[in-house]
Amino acid sequence: MFWRNNILAVLLLCCTWCLATSEEFHEALTFRPLQDGRLATRFTFTTLLRGAYPRDPSTLQEEDESQHYAIFPLALGQVLREYAVTELHLTLNAGKWDYDHWGYPDEPGVGTGAELWAWMGESAARSVDERWKGLRNALSGQFCASLGSLDEQRTTSPELTFRPEGSLPQWGTTHQLRHGTLPSEHVCTENLTPFLKLLPCKSLTGIASLLNPHRLFDADWHGLGVHVRYLENEGIEVRLSFQSVFDPVRYSNGRRDWSLRSVFDRVIDRSCPIAHSSEIRVAIPKEETAVAITPDSYTTHAGFVYFNVSNASKPLDISMSWPDEQKFEYATVSSAVPLTHVSVRRTLKGSSQSRGRLSVSITNHMPITIQTSYLESMPWLLQFYLHSLQIYSNGVSRDDLISIVSYIPSVPHVRPTLFQAILTLPPKSTLHLSMDVIKPFLRYTEHPPDAQRGWDLPPAVLVPLLHSNSSTLDPGLSNPPSGFEQLRLPRRMYTPVLLVDLATPDFSMPYNVIIMSCTLIALIFGMVFNLLTRKFTLIRVSPEPK
Amino acid sequence: MSKTETAAGVKDPSKLTFESVFTRRKILAAYWLVVLLAVPLWWKYTSIDRLSLPEARVQSVASKQWHSPIRVHIKSEVPAHPAEVVAADVSKLLGEDLKDVDSVSIDFVSKSTPDTYQVRLHNNVDHTSLIGRQLSIGMLPEDDDESIQMSRLRLASILRHMLVPPPPRATSSTQRVVKYSPRYRLAFTLLNEDSATGKAAISWDLQQSMGQYLGPSLDRFKVLHNFTVESQIQFHAPLAFAPKTVEHEGKTVHGLTHEDLTVFVNSAEWTLSSSVSNDPVLHFVLFVPSANHTPLHILDNEGKPSDSNAFILPQWGGIVIVNRPLPHLSSAALKRPFETFRAQLLALLGVPELPPADIKSDHPESFSDWQLDALIRQRTGENVKDSQETLESIVKLVNQIQNMPVGKDVKGDVQSALDALERAFEVGSSSAARALQYSAEALKLSSRAFFNPNNLGLLYFPAEHKYAVYTPLFASVAAPLVAAVIRELLAWRRARREQVAAGEKTAEKPKSD
């Protein structure tokens, strides 16, 4: 055994040396116990293609250079180069992220359903829209998701909210954003399987071996993401991530203790031989109760416990327990302090099938003024009456708190609405924003198979920003409030999706219409025809008796 | 009595103009006239758009036989073998040999032009070499009949092999060659069965080895094909079955039987290619078995490990098994696998082999001009034949399925394919490379026409549905129309019979009187 380990170590050294030149692979798993007893986990698998550049779209007509990869997924690389995509983000999520109790997610893209956005350079050879179409079709084949239906009727370009996460190369042409959301898409095993195939160690060794579909899709919230970005002076980075929120209290008799075995039903038997780093991080809860973490081969840094998977003895099963706690006590609702600076609620009011009112209330929990960008990218299934937009703060109409950045009205059957605005949220108060909407009539063929269910509407996206003017800070406040620094990082917040009930026809209608009109025509025809061709004769009714 | 009554108050309806039998029949006829006139209109608006295909032209082009002439010029340095005599002799021998092959004809010409093959006869029997299109062959210098005959037989056999390579004997070899495409993707994959068990190759000098071992061959293919090359490394690629364990020379080895080879590729677990383009892919896999399956050998029919550790999957690619590799495969270590890949590539693309005689080629690392020319002739012939067959099938299909629409683009493609084919026939005798281009274009256009998605347009709207929609209207309208016709017919017959009976009566009356 010792001999074999030795060989393995040599091998590892050797491969690190030879791979350091071009490609790097890092895997990490983060655990974060949440205050409601749940456990947030996040897998990230990062591959860096050092020294690589995204394809310049002006070379799209020429022959592409051949692609040689060792760790970088070839299937994804081909798609990226074929459509000259500079930056790409695809997320497939199921469930509603509870910002108030779970805080900000580690991966910001948590909107329910499928979300795809990409930055692409302009090119005369093939337009951005043409490549966007090719891209979503290629990805929908790659990930077995119905991204193909993210068509022009759902595509917008909200550049204010979706800034590039990496850098955009200077090619002398501008870059364009394409963004589409499909809230009715659900993530499931058929999406995870192709996702696992993109990993260099599949789900056989290393941290990825914990990706057990039976457990992952049993979680309260789960979602996978594929993020590609270009980092100047570094190369192209692909980050595959899987986030989920488990409920250990449900599994272990009312306690919130967890272990790899109890959460994933698997342990790590072998490390991934090509990973440059492979680590598991566990966040230590800030509360007072003592926690015990086993095994003890960890290092602690900045509120996190770190395990190095490649060095640790196998099989590796990490567990965390609260020994002083007999049973997990759920916090009462009133005492729970929201973990985010801002809470959002969005509802669609009105029972009519033709009209409604969209209402959004945003609460600022901070003692300072916060600015937030607000994005509605709404399919034409809901059309805004922008003139009826009303903003109330503490019962007072405050039209000065909104500044509309851009508004592109929808065109039925053609394009969605894009509404971007900057909202100013006064300290410790709630802003109510509402607007009349109409629900259009759909064509007979535009209804989905389960038409009575209604249509899912994409989430609104907010990016809370710090107010630029520091004088808005409450003068009575000596220290900046906690979390003040966090606000400097703009983070997207997704509202839950909405369901709109549109007027649905009786789908047997066409046949009824045919039958009805046929009957009418036949009746009229018969009457006229009969009258024209009837033979009238005189019949003596009763001969007079003599 | 009734007459008096009628006269008294009520008119007899049968005396009214619109109640006359003649008017009623006119009305009925008018209705039927409208129905009959509407039939052509209905036909026009519900019929499927079927453009006529140039069938006669397809038949005439399809019946043409592909033919490529080969000109050979013989130059002799051996007094026992005068060039003209050798040419006549060899021509007779070849003629007999090639009487079944009608796509090629070999002519011996006295003048040498750039596109003729030159054969130089010299004294040195052991030295046979190829330089470009020139074959230098040694003839026996003795002038006895037997040696003269032997030398000429040998020359004829070599020429036959090189100009018209015989079709491969085994059926598996004919199916091995991939279908012609102007562009192929070559996907090289270094597959580790399980890199975590230790015996794994983590990196390889692919680009260098490619250029070194495959580059010359790929360059020579330029006339025929373009290539896109891609490569990847996989670290976990489990087999779908467990290899057999056999004892060999006192050691335990793992073996793959012939049945195992057919299911070797585990497409469910190995991600070998994506679907970003429609070009056919040729896979070349360097397979590194895991530590528990090392050494892995291919077993022969008797269950013994065979010498070869590589195999071809017909029309798919080649696989080479490497046992106990170094973690990094340098281009020196990749020499043997890549030479195997090269041989596999040539086999998959259908490059004919040189005759078994010991011939020194000027392209030892790839293949000679003679082989290339033979391949071009072969591919052109195949393309022409395939496109002829496809065109014929389109015509047949269109005639067979009356519900199939034929759109403008299908017709256009068929016409362009015919044009390209005709042009290929035109240039066939002068330029092999251009004939190949035209034949490839014809093949592309004809298969595009055949697989045009619009051809399926009405497959999901059969005539039965149409009738189902029309029935509620037509049945209820047709019933009174038909009934009225029948009624009138009956009335007419009755009237006639009465008339005849009345006529007979009046005729009989005088007799009886």
Coordinates of N, CA and C in Angstrom, one line a residue, chain A residues 290-468:
Chain A
A290 N -21.2 25.5 20.7 CA -20.0 24.8 20.3 C -20.3 23.8 19.2
V291 N -19.3 23.7 18.3 CA -19.5 22.7 17.2 C -18.3 21.8 17.2
A292 N -18.5 20.6 16.8 CA -17.4 19.6 16.7 C -17.2 19.2 15.3
I293 N -16.0 19.2 14.7 CA -15.8 18.8 13.4 C -14.8 17.7 13.4
T294 N -15.1 16.6 12.7 CA -14.2 15.5 12.5 C -14.0 15.3 11.0
P295 N -12.8 14.7 10.6 CA -11.6 14.4 11.3 C -10.9 15.8 11.6
D296 N -9.9 15.7 12.5 CA -9.3 16.9 12.9 C -8.1 17.4 12.1
S297 N -8.0 16.8 10.9 CA -6.8 17.2 10.0 C -7.2 18.4 9.2
Y298 N -7.6 19.4 9.9 CA -8.0 20.6 9.2 C -7.2 21.9 9.6
T299 N -7.2 22.9 8.8 CA -6.7 24.2 9.2 C -7.8 25.2 9.3
T300 N -7.6 26.2 10.1 CA -8.7 27.1 10.3 C -8.2 28.5 9.8
H301 N -9.1 29.2 9.1 CA -8.7 30.5 8.6 C -10.0 31.3 8.3
A302 N -10.1 32.5 8.9 CA -11.1 33.4 8.6 C -12.5 32.8 8.7
G303 N -12.8 32.1 9.8 CA -14.2 31.6 10.0 C -14.5 30.4 9.2
F304 N -13.5 29.8 8.5 CA -13.7 28.6 7.7 C -12.7 27.5 8.2
V305 N -13.1 26.3 8.1 CA -12.3 25.1 8.3 C -11.9 24.5 7.0
Y306 N -10.6 24.3 6.8 CA -10.2 23.8 5.5 C -9.7 22.3 5.5
F307 N -10.1 21.5 4.6 CA -9.6 20.1 4.5 C -9.0 20.0 3.1
N308 N -7.8 19.5 3.1 CA -7.1 19.2 1.8 C -7.4 17.8 1.4
V309 N -8.2 17.6 0.4 CA -8.7 16.2 0.1 C -7.6 15.3 -0.4
S310 N -6.6 15.9 -1.2 CA -5.6 15.0 -1.8 C -4.6 14.5 -0.7
N311 N -4.5 15.2 0.4 CA -3.6 14.7 1.5 C -4.3 13.9 2.5
A312 N -5.6 14.1 2.6 CA -6.3 13.5 3.7 C -6.3 12.0 3.5
S313 N -6.5 11.3 4.7 CA -6.5 9.8 4.6 C -7.9 9.4 4.1
K314 N -7.9 8.4 3.3 CA -9.2 7.9 2.6 C -9.7 6.7 3.3
P315 N -10.9 6.4 3.3 CA -12.0 7.2 2.8 C -12.2 8.4 3.8
L316 N -12.5 9.6 3.1 CA -12.7 10.8 3.9 C -14.2 11.1 4.1
D317 N -14.6 11.1 5.4 CA -15.9 11.5 5.7 C -15.9 12.6 6.7
I318 N -16.3 13.8 6.3 CA -16.3 14.9 7.2 C -17.6 15.0 7.9
S319 N -17.6 15.3 9.2 CA -18.9 15.5 9.9 C -18.8 16.7 10.8
M320 N -20.0 17.2 11.1 CA -20.1 18.4 11.9 C -21.2 18.2 12.8
S321 N -21.0 18.4 14.1 CA -22.1 18.2 15.1 C -22.2 19.3 16.1
W322 N -23.3 19.4 16.7 CA -23.5 20.4 17.8 C -23.8 19.5 19.0
P323 N -22.7 19.2 19.8 CA -22.9 18.2 20.9 C -23.8 18.7 22.0
D324 N -23.8 20.0 22.2 CA -24.6 20.5 23.3 C -26.1 20.6 23.0
E325 N -26.4 20.3 21.8 CA -27.8 20.6 21.4 C -28.5 19.3 21.2
Q326 N -29.6 19.1 22.0 CA -30.4 17.9 21.9 C -31.2 17.8 20.7
K327 N -31.9 19.0 20.4 CA -32.8 19.1 19.3 C -32.6 20.5 18.7
F328 N -32.7 20.6 17.4 CA -32.6 21.9 16.8 C -33.8 22.7 17.1
E329 N -33.6 23.9 17.6 CA -34.8 24.8 17.9 C -34.9 25.8 16.7
Y330 N -36.0 25.8 16.0 CA -36.2 26.7 14.9 C -36.4 28.1 15.5
A331 N -35.7 29.1 14.9 CA -35.9 30.4 15.4 C -37.3 30.9 15.1
T332 N -37.9 31.7 16.0 CA -39.2 32.2 15.7 C -39.1 33.3 14.7
V333 N -40.2 33.5 13.9 CA -40.1 34.3 12.7 C -39.7 35.7 13.1
S334 N -40.3 36.2 14.2 CA -40.1 37.6 14.6 C -38.6 37.9 14.9
S335 N -38.0 37.0 15.5 CA -36.6 37.3 16.0 C -35.6 37.1 14.9
A336 N -36.0 36.5 13.8 CA -35.0 36.2 12.7 C -34.7 37.6 12.0
V337 N -33.5 37.9 12.0 CA -33.1 39.1 11.3 C -32.7 38.8 9.9
P338 N -33.3 39.4 8.9 CA -32.9 39.1 7.5 C -31.4 39.2 7.3
L339 N -30.9 38.3 6.5 CA -29.5 38.3 6.3 C -29.0 39.2 5.2
T340 N -29.9 39.7 4.4 CA -29.5 40.5 3.3 C -29.9 41.9 3.6
H341 N -29.3 42.9 2.9 CA -29.6 44.3 3.2 C -31.0 44.7 2.7
V342 N -31.5 44.0 1.8 CA -32.7 44.3 1.1 C -33.6 43.1 1.0
S343 N -34.9 43.2 1.2 CA -35.8 42.1 0.9 C -36.8 42.6 -0.2
V344 N -37.1 41.7 -1.0 CA -38.0 42.0 -2.1 C -39.2 41.1 -2.1
R345 N -40.4 41.6 -2.4 CA -41.5 40.8 -2.6 C -42.2 41.3 -3.9
R346 N -42.5 40.4 -4.8 CA -43.2 40.8 -6.0 C -44.4 39.9 -6.2
T347 N -45.6 40.6 -6.5 CA -46.8 39.9 -6.6 C -47.6 40.4 -7.8
L348 N -48.4 39.6 -8.3 CA -49.3 40.0 -9.4 C -50.7 39.9 -8.9
K349 N -51.4 41.1 -8.8 CA -52.7 41.2 -8.2 C -53.8 41.2 -9.3
G350 N -55.0 40.9 -8.9 CA -56.1 41.0 -9.8 C -56.5 39.6 -10.3
S351 N -57.8 39.4 -10.3 CA -58.3 38.0 -10.6 C -58.7 38.0 -12.1
S352 N -58.8 39.1 -12.7 CA -59.3 39.1 -14.1 C -58.3 38.5 -15.1
Q353 N -58.8 38.0 -16.2 CA -57.9 37.3 -17.1 C -57.4 38.4 -18.2
S354 N -57.8 39.6 -18.0 CA -57.3 40.6 -19.0 C -56.5 41.7 -18.3
R355 N -56.7 42.0 -17.1 CA -56.0 43.0 -16.4 C -55.4 42.6 -15.1
G356 N -54.4 43.3 -14.6 CA -53.9 43.0 -13.3 C -53.0 44.2 -12.8
R357 N -52.4 44.0 -11.7 CA -51.5 45.0 -11.2 C -50.2 44.3 -10.7
L358 N -49.1 44.7 -11.2 CA -47.8 44.2 -10.7 C -47.4 45.0 -9.5
S359 N -47.1 44.4 -8.4 CA -46.7 45.2 -7.3 C -45.4 44.6 -6.7
V360 N -44.5 45.5 -6.4 CA -43.2 45.1 -5.9 C -42.9 45.9 -4.6
S361 N -42.6 45.2 -3.5 CA -42.2 46.0 -2.4 C -40.8 45.6 -1.9
I362 N -40.0 46.7 -1.8 CA -38.6 46.5 -1.5 C -38.3 47.1 -0.1
T363 N -37.8 46.3 0.8 CA -37.5 46.8 2.1 C -36.0 47.0 2.3
N364 N -35.6 48.1 2.8 CA -34.2 48.4 3.1 C -34.0 48.1 4.6
H365 N -33.2 47.1 4.9 CA -33.0 46.8 6.3 C -31.8 47.6 6.9
M366 N -31.1 48.4 6.1 CA -29.9 49.1 6.5 C -30.3 50.5 7.0
P367 N -29.5 51.0 7.9 CA -29.7 52.4 8.4 C -29.2 53.4 7.4
I368 N -28.9 53.0 6.2 CA -28.3 54.0 5.3 C -29.2 53.9 4.0
T369 N -29.1 54.9 3.2 CA -29.8 54.9 1.9 C -29.0 54.0 0.9
I370 N -29.8 53.1 0.3 CA -29.3 52.2 -0.7 C -29.9 52.5 -2.0
Q371 N -29.0 52.4 -3.0 CA -29.5 52.4 -4.4 C -29.5 51.0 -4.9
T372 N -30.5 50.8 -5.7 CA -30.6 49.4 -6.3 C -31.1 49.6 -7.8
S373 N -30.5 48.8 -8.6 CA -31.0 48.7 -10.0 C -32.1 47.7 -10.0
Y374 N -33.0 47.9 -10.8 CA -34.2 47.1 -10.9 C -34.5 46.7 -12.3
L375 N -34.5 45.4 -12.6 CA -34.7 44.9 -14.0 C -35.9 44.1 -14.1
E376 N -36.8 44.4 -15.0 CA -37.9 43.5 -15.4 C -37.6 43.2 -16.9
S377 N -37.4 41.9 -17.2 CA -37.3 41.5 -18.5 C -38.5 40.5 -18.8
M378 N -39.6 41.1 -19.3 CA -40.8 40.4 -19.2 C -41.3 40.0 -20.6
P379 N -41.6 38.7 -20.8 CA -42.2 38.4 -22.1 C -43.5 39.1 -22.4
W380 N -43.9 39.2 -23.6 CA -45.1 40.0 -23.9 C -46.3 39.4 -23.3
L381 N -46.2 38.3 -22.6 CA -47.4 37.7 -21.9 C -48.0 38.7 -20.9
L382 N -47.2 39.6 -20.5 CA -47.7 40.6 -19.5 C -47.2 42.0 -20.1
Q383 N -48.1 42.9 -20.4 CA -47.7 44.2 -20.9 C -47.9 45.3 -19.9
F384 N -46.9 46.1 -19.8 CA -46.9 47.2 -18.7 C -47.7 48.4 -19.2
Y385 N -48.4 49.0 -18.3 CA -48.9 50.4 -18.6 C -48.0 51.3 -17.7
L386 N -46.9 51.8 -18.4 CA -45.9 52.5 -17.6 C -46.4 53.8 -17.0
H387 N -47.5 54.4 -17.6 CA -48.0 55.6 -17.1 C -48.6 55.4 -15.7
S388 N -49.0 54.2 -15.4 CA -49.7 53.9 -14.1 C -48.7 53.6 -13.0
L389 N -47.4 53.7 -13.3 CA -46.4 53.4 -12.3 C -46.5 54.3 -11.1
Q390 N -46.6 53.7 -9.9 CA -46.7 54.5 -8.7 C -45.7 54.0 -7.7
I391 N -45.1 55.0 -7.0 CA -44.1 54.6 -6.0 C -44.5 55.3 -4.7
Y392 N -44.6 54.4 -3.7 CA -45.0 54.9 -2.3 C -43.9 54.5 -1.3
S393 N -43.5 55.5 -0.5 CA -42.6 55.1 0.6 C -43.3 55.6 1.8
N394 N -43.6 54.8 2.8 CA -44.2 55.1 4.0 C -45.6 55.8 3.7
G395 N -46.3 55.4 2.7 CA -47.6 55.9 2.4 C -47.5 57.2 1.7
V396 N -46.4 57.7 1.3 CA -46.3 59.0 0.6 C -45.8 58.7 -0.8
S397 N -46.5 59.3 -1.8 CA -46.0 59.1 -3.2 C -44.7 59.7 -3.4
R398 N -43.7 59.0 -3.8 CA -42.4 59.5 -4.0 C -41.8 59.2 -5.4
D399 N -42.3 59.9 -6.4 CA -41.8 59.6 -7.7 C -40.3 60.0 -7.9
D400 N -39.8 60.7 -7.0 CA -38.3 61.1 -7.1 C -37.4 59.9 -6.8
L401 N -37.9 58.8 -6.2 CA -37.1 57.7 -5.8 C -36.7 56.8 -7.0
I402 N -37.4 57.0 -8.1 CA -37.1 56.1 -9.3 C -36.5 56.9 -10.4
S403 N -35.5 56.4 -11.1 CA -35.1 57.0 -12.3 C -35.0 55.9 -13.4
I404 N -35.8 56.0 -14.4 CA -35.8 54.9 -15.4 C -34.7 55.0 -16.3
V405 N -34.0 54.0 -16.4 CA -32.8 54.0 -17.3 C -33.1 53.7 -18.7
S406 N -33.9 52.6 -18.9 CA -34.3 52.3 -20.3 C -35.6 51.5 -20.2
Y407 N -36.4 51.7 -21.2 CA -37.7 51.0 -21.3 C -37.9 50.7 -22.8
I408 N -38.0 49.4 -23.1 CA -38.3 49.0 -24.4 C -39.6 48.2 -24.4
P409 N -40.7 48.8 -24.9 CA -42.0 48.1 -24.7 C -42.0 46.9 -25.6
S410 N -42.8 46.0 -25.2 CA -42.9 44.7 -25.9 C -43.7 44.8 -27.2
V411 N -43.4 43.9 -28.1 CA -44.3 43.8 -29.3 C -44.8 42.4 -29.3
P412 N -46.2 42.3 -29.2 CA -46.7 40.9 -29.1 C -46.2 40.0 -30.2
H413 N -45.9 38.8 -29.9 CA -45.3 37.7 -30.8 C -43.9 38.0 -31.3
V414 N -43.3 39.2 -30.9 CA -42.0 39.5 -31.4 C -41.0 39.6 -30.3
R415 N -41.1 40.6 -29.4 CA -40.1 40.8 -28.4 C -40.6 41.1 -27.1
P416 N -39.8 40.9 -26.0 CA -40.2 41.1 -24.7 C -40.0 42.6 -24.3
T417 N -40.6 42.9 -23.1 CA -40.4 44.2 -22.5 C -39.0 44.2 -21.8
L418 N -38.3 45.3 -21.9 CA -37.1 45.5 -21.1 C -37.3 46.8 -20.3
F419 N -37.3 46.6 -18.9 CA -37.5 47.8 -18.1 C -36.3 47.8 -17.1
Q420 N -35.5 48.8 -17.2 CA -34.4 49.0 -16.2 C -34.5 50.3 -15.5
A421 N -34.4 50.3 -14.2 CA -34.5 51.5 -13.4 C -33.6 51.5 -12.3
I422 N -33.3 52.7 -11.7 CA -32.5 52.8 -10.5 C -33.5 53.3 -9.4
L423 N -33.5 52.5 -8.3 CA -34.4 52.9 -7.2 C -33.6 53.4 -6.1
T424 N -34.0 54.4 -5.4 CA -33.4 54.8 -4.2 C -34.2 54.4 -3.0
L425 N -33.6 53.6 -2.1 CA -34.3 53.1 -0.9 C -33.9 53.9 0.3
P426 N -34.8 54.7 0.9 CA -34.5 55.4 2.1 C -34.2 54.4 3.2
P427 N -33.4 54.8 4.2 CA -33.0 53.9 5.3 C -34.2 53.3 6.0
K428 N -34.1 52.0 6.4 CA -35.1 51.3 7.2 C -36.5 51.6 6.8
S429 N -36.8 51.4 5.5 CA -38.1 51.7 5.1 C -38.4 50.8 3.9
T430 N -39.7 50.8 3.5 CA -40.2 49.9 2.4 C -40.7 50.8 1.3
L431 N -40.3 50.4 0.1 CA -40.7 51.1 -1.1 C -41.7 50.2 -1.8
H432 N -42.9 50.8 -2.1 CA -43.9 50.1 -2.8 C -44.0 50.6 -4.2
L433 N -43.9 49.7 -5.1 CA -43.9 50.1 -6.6 C -45.0 49.3 -7.2
S434 N -45.9 50.0 -7.9 CA -46.9 49.1 -8.6 C -47.3 49.7 -9.9
M435 N -47.9 48.9 -10.8 CA -48.1 49.3 -12.1 C -49.2 48.4 -12.7
D436 N -50.0 49.0 -13.5 CA -51.1 48.2 -14.2 C -50.5 47.4 -15.3
V437 N -51.0 46.2 -15.5 CA -50.6 45.4 -16.6 C -51.8 44.8 -17.3
I438 N -51.6 44.5 -18.6 CA -52.7 43.8 -19.3 C -52.1 42.4 -19.7
K439 N -53.1 41.5 -19.8 CA -52.7 40.2 -20.2 C -53.3 40.0 -21.6
P440 N -52.4 39.7 -22.5 CA -52.9 39.7 -23.9 C -53.6 38.4 -24.3
F441 N -54.2 38.3 -25.4 CA -54.8 37.1 -25.9 C -53.7 36.4 -26.8
L442 N -53.6 35.1 -26.5 CA -52.7 34.4 -27.3 C -53.3 33.7 -28.5
R443 N -52.5 33.4 -29.5 CA -53.0 32.7 -30.6 C -53.2 31.3 -30.2
Y444 N -54.1 30.6 -30.9 CA -54.5 29.3 -30.6 C -53.3 28.3 -30.5
T445 N -52.3 28.5 -31.4 CA -51.2 27.6 -31.4 C -50.1 28.0 -30.4
E446 N -50.2 29.2 -29.8 CA -49.1 29.6 -28.9 C -49.3 29.0 -27.5
H447 N -50.4 28.3 -27.2 CA -50.5 27.8 -25.9 C -49.7 26.5 -25.7
P448 N -49.1 26.4 -24.5 CA -48.4 25.1 -24.3 C -49.3 24.0 -24.0
P449 N -48.8 22.7 -24.0 CA -49.7 21.6 -23.8 C -50.5 21.7 -22.5
D450 N -49.9 22.2 -21.4 CA -50.7 22.3 -20.2 C -51.2 23.7 -20.1
A451 N -52.0 24.2 -20.9 CA -52.4 25.6 -21.0 C -53.0 26.1 -19.8
Q452 N -53.8 25.2 -19.1 CA -54.5 25.7 -17.9 C -53.6 26.1 -16.7
R453 N -52.4 25.6 -16.8 CA -51.5 25.8 -15.7 C -51.1 27.3 -15.5
G454 N -51.1 28.0 -16.6 CA -50.6 29.4 -16.6 C -49.2 29.5 -17.1
W455 N -48.7 30.7 -17.1 CA -47.3 30.9 -17.6 C -46.4 31.4 -16.5
D456 N -45.2 30.8 -16.5 CA -44.3 31.3 -15.5 C -43.6 32.6 -16.1
L457 N -43.5 33.6 -15.2 CA -42.9 34.8 -15.6 C -41.5 34.9 -15.0
P458 N -40.5 35.4 -15.7 CA -39.1 35.4 -15.2 C -39.0 36.3 -14.0
P459 N -38.0 36.0 -13.1 CA -37.9 36.8 -11.9 C -37.3 38.2 -12.3
A460 N -37.7 39.2 -11.4 CA -37.0 40.5 -11.6 C -35.7 40.4 -10.9
V461 N -34.7 41.2 -11.3 CA -33.4 41.1 -10.8 C -33.0 42.5 -10.2
L462 N -32.5 42.5 -9.0 CA -32.1 43.7 -8.3 C -30.6 43.6 -8.0
V463 N -29.9 44.7 -8.2 CA -28.5 44.8 -7.8 C -28.4 45.9 -6.8
P464 N -28.4 45.6 -5.5 CA -28.2 46.7 -4.5 C -26.8 47.3 -4.6
L465 N -26.8 48.6 -4.6 CA -25.5 49.3 -4.7 C -25.5 50.3 -3.6
L466 N -24.3 50.7 -3.2 CA -24.2 51.7 -2.1 C -24.4 53.0 -2.7
H467 N -25.2 53.8 -2.0 CA -25.4 55.2 -2.5 C -24.0 55.9 -2.6
S468 N -23.8 56.6 -3.7 CA -22.5 57.2 -3.9 C -22.3 58.3 -2.9

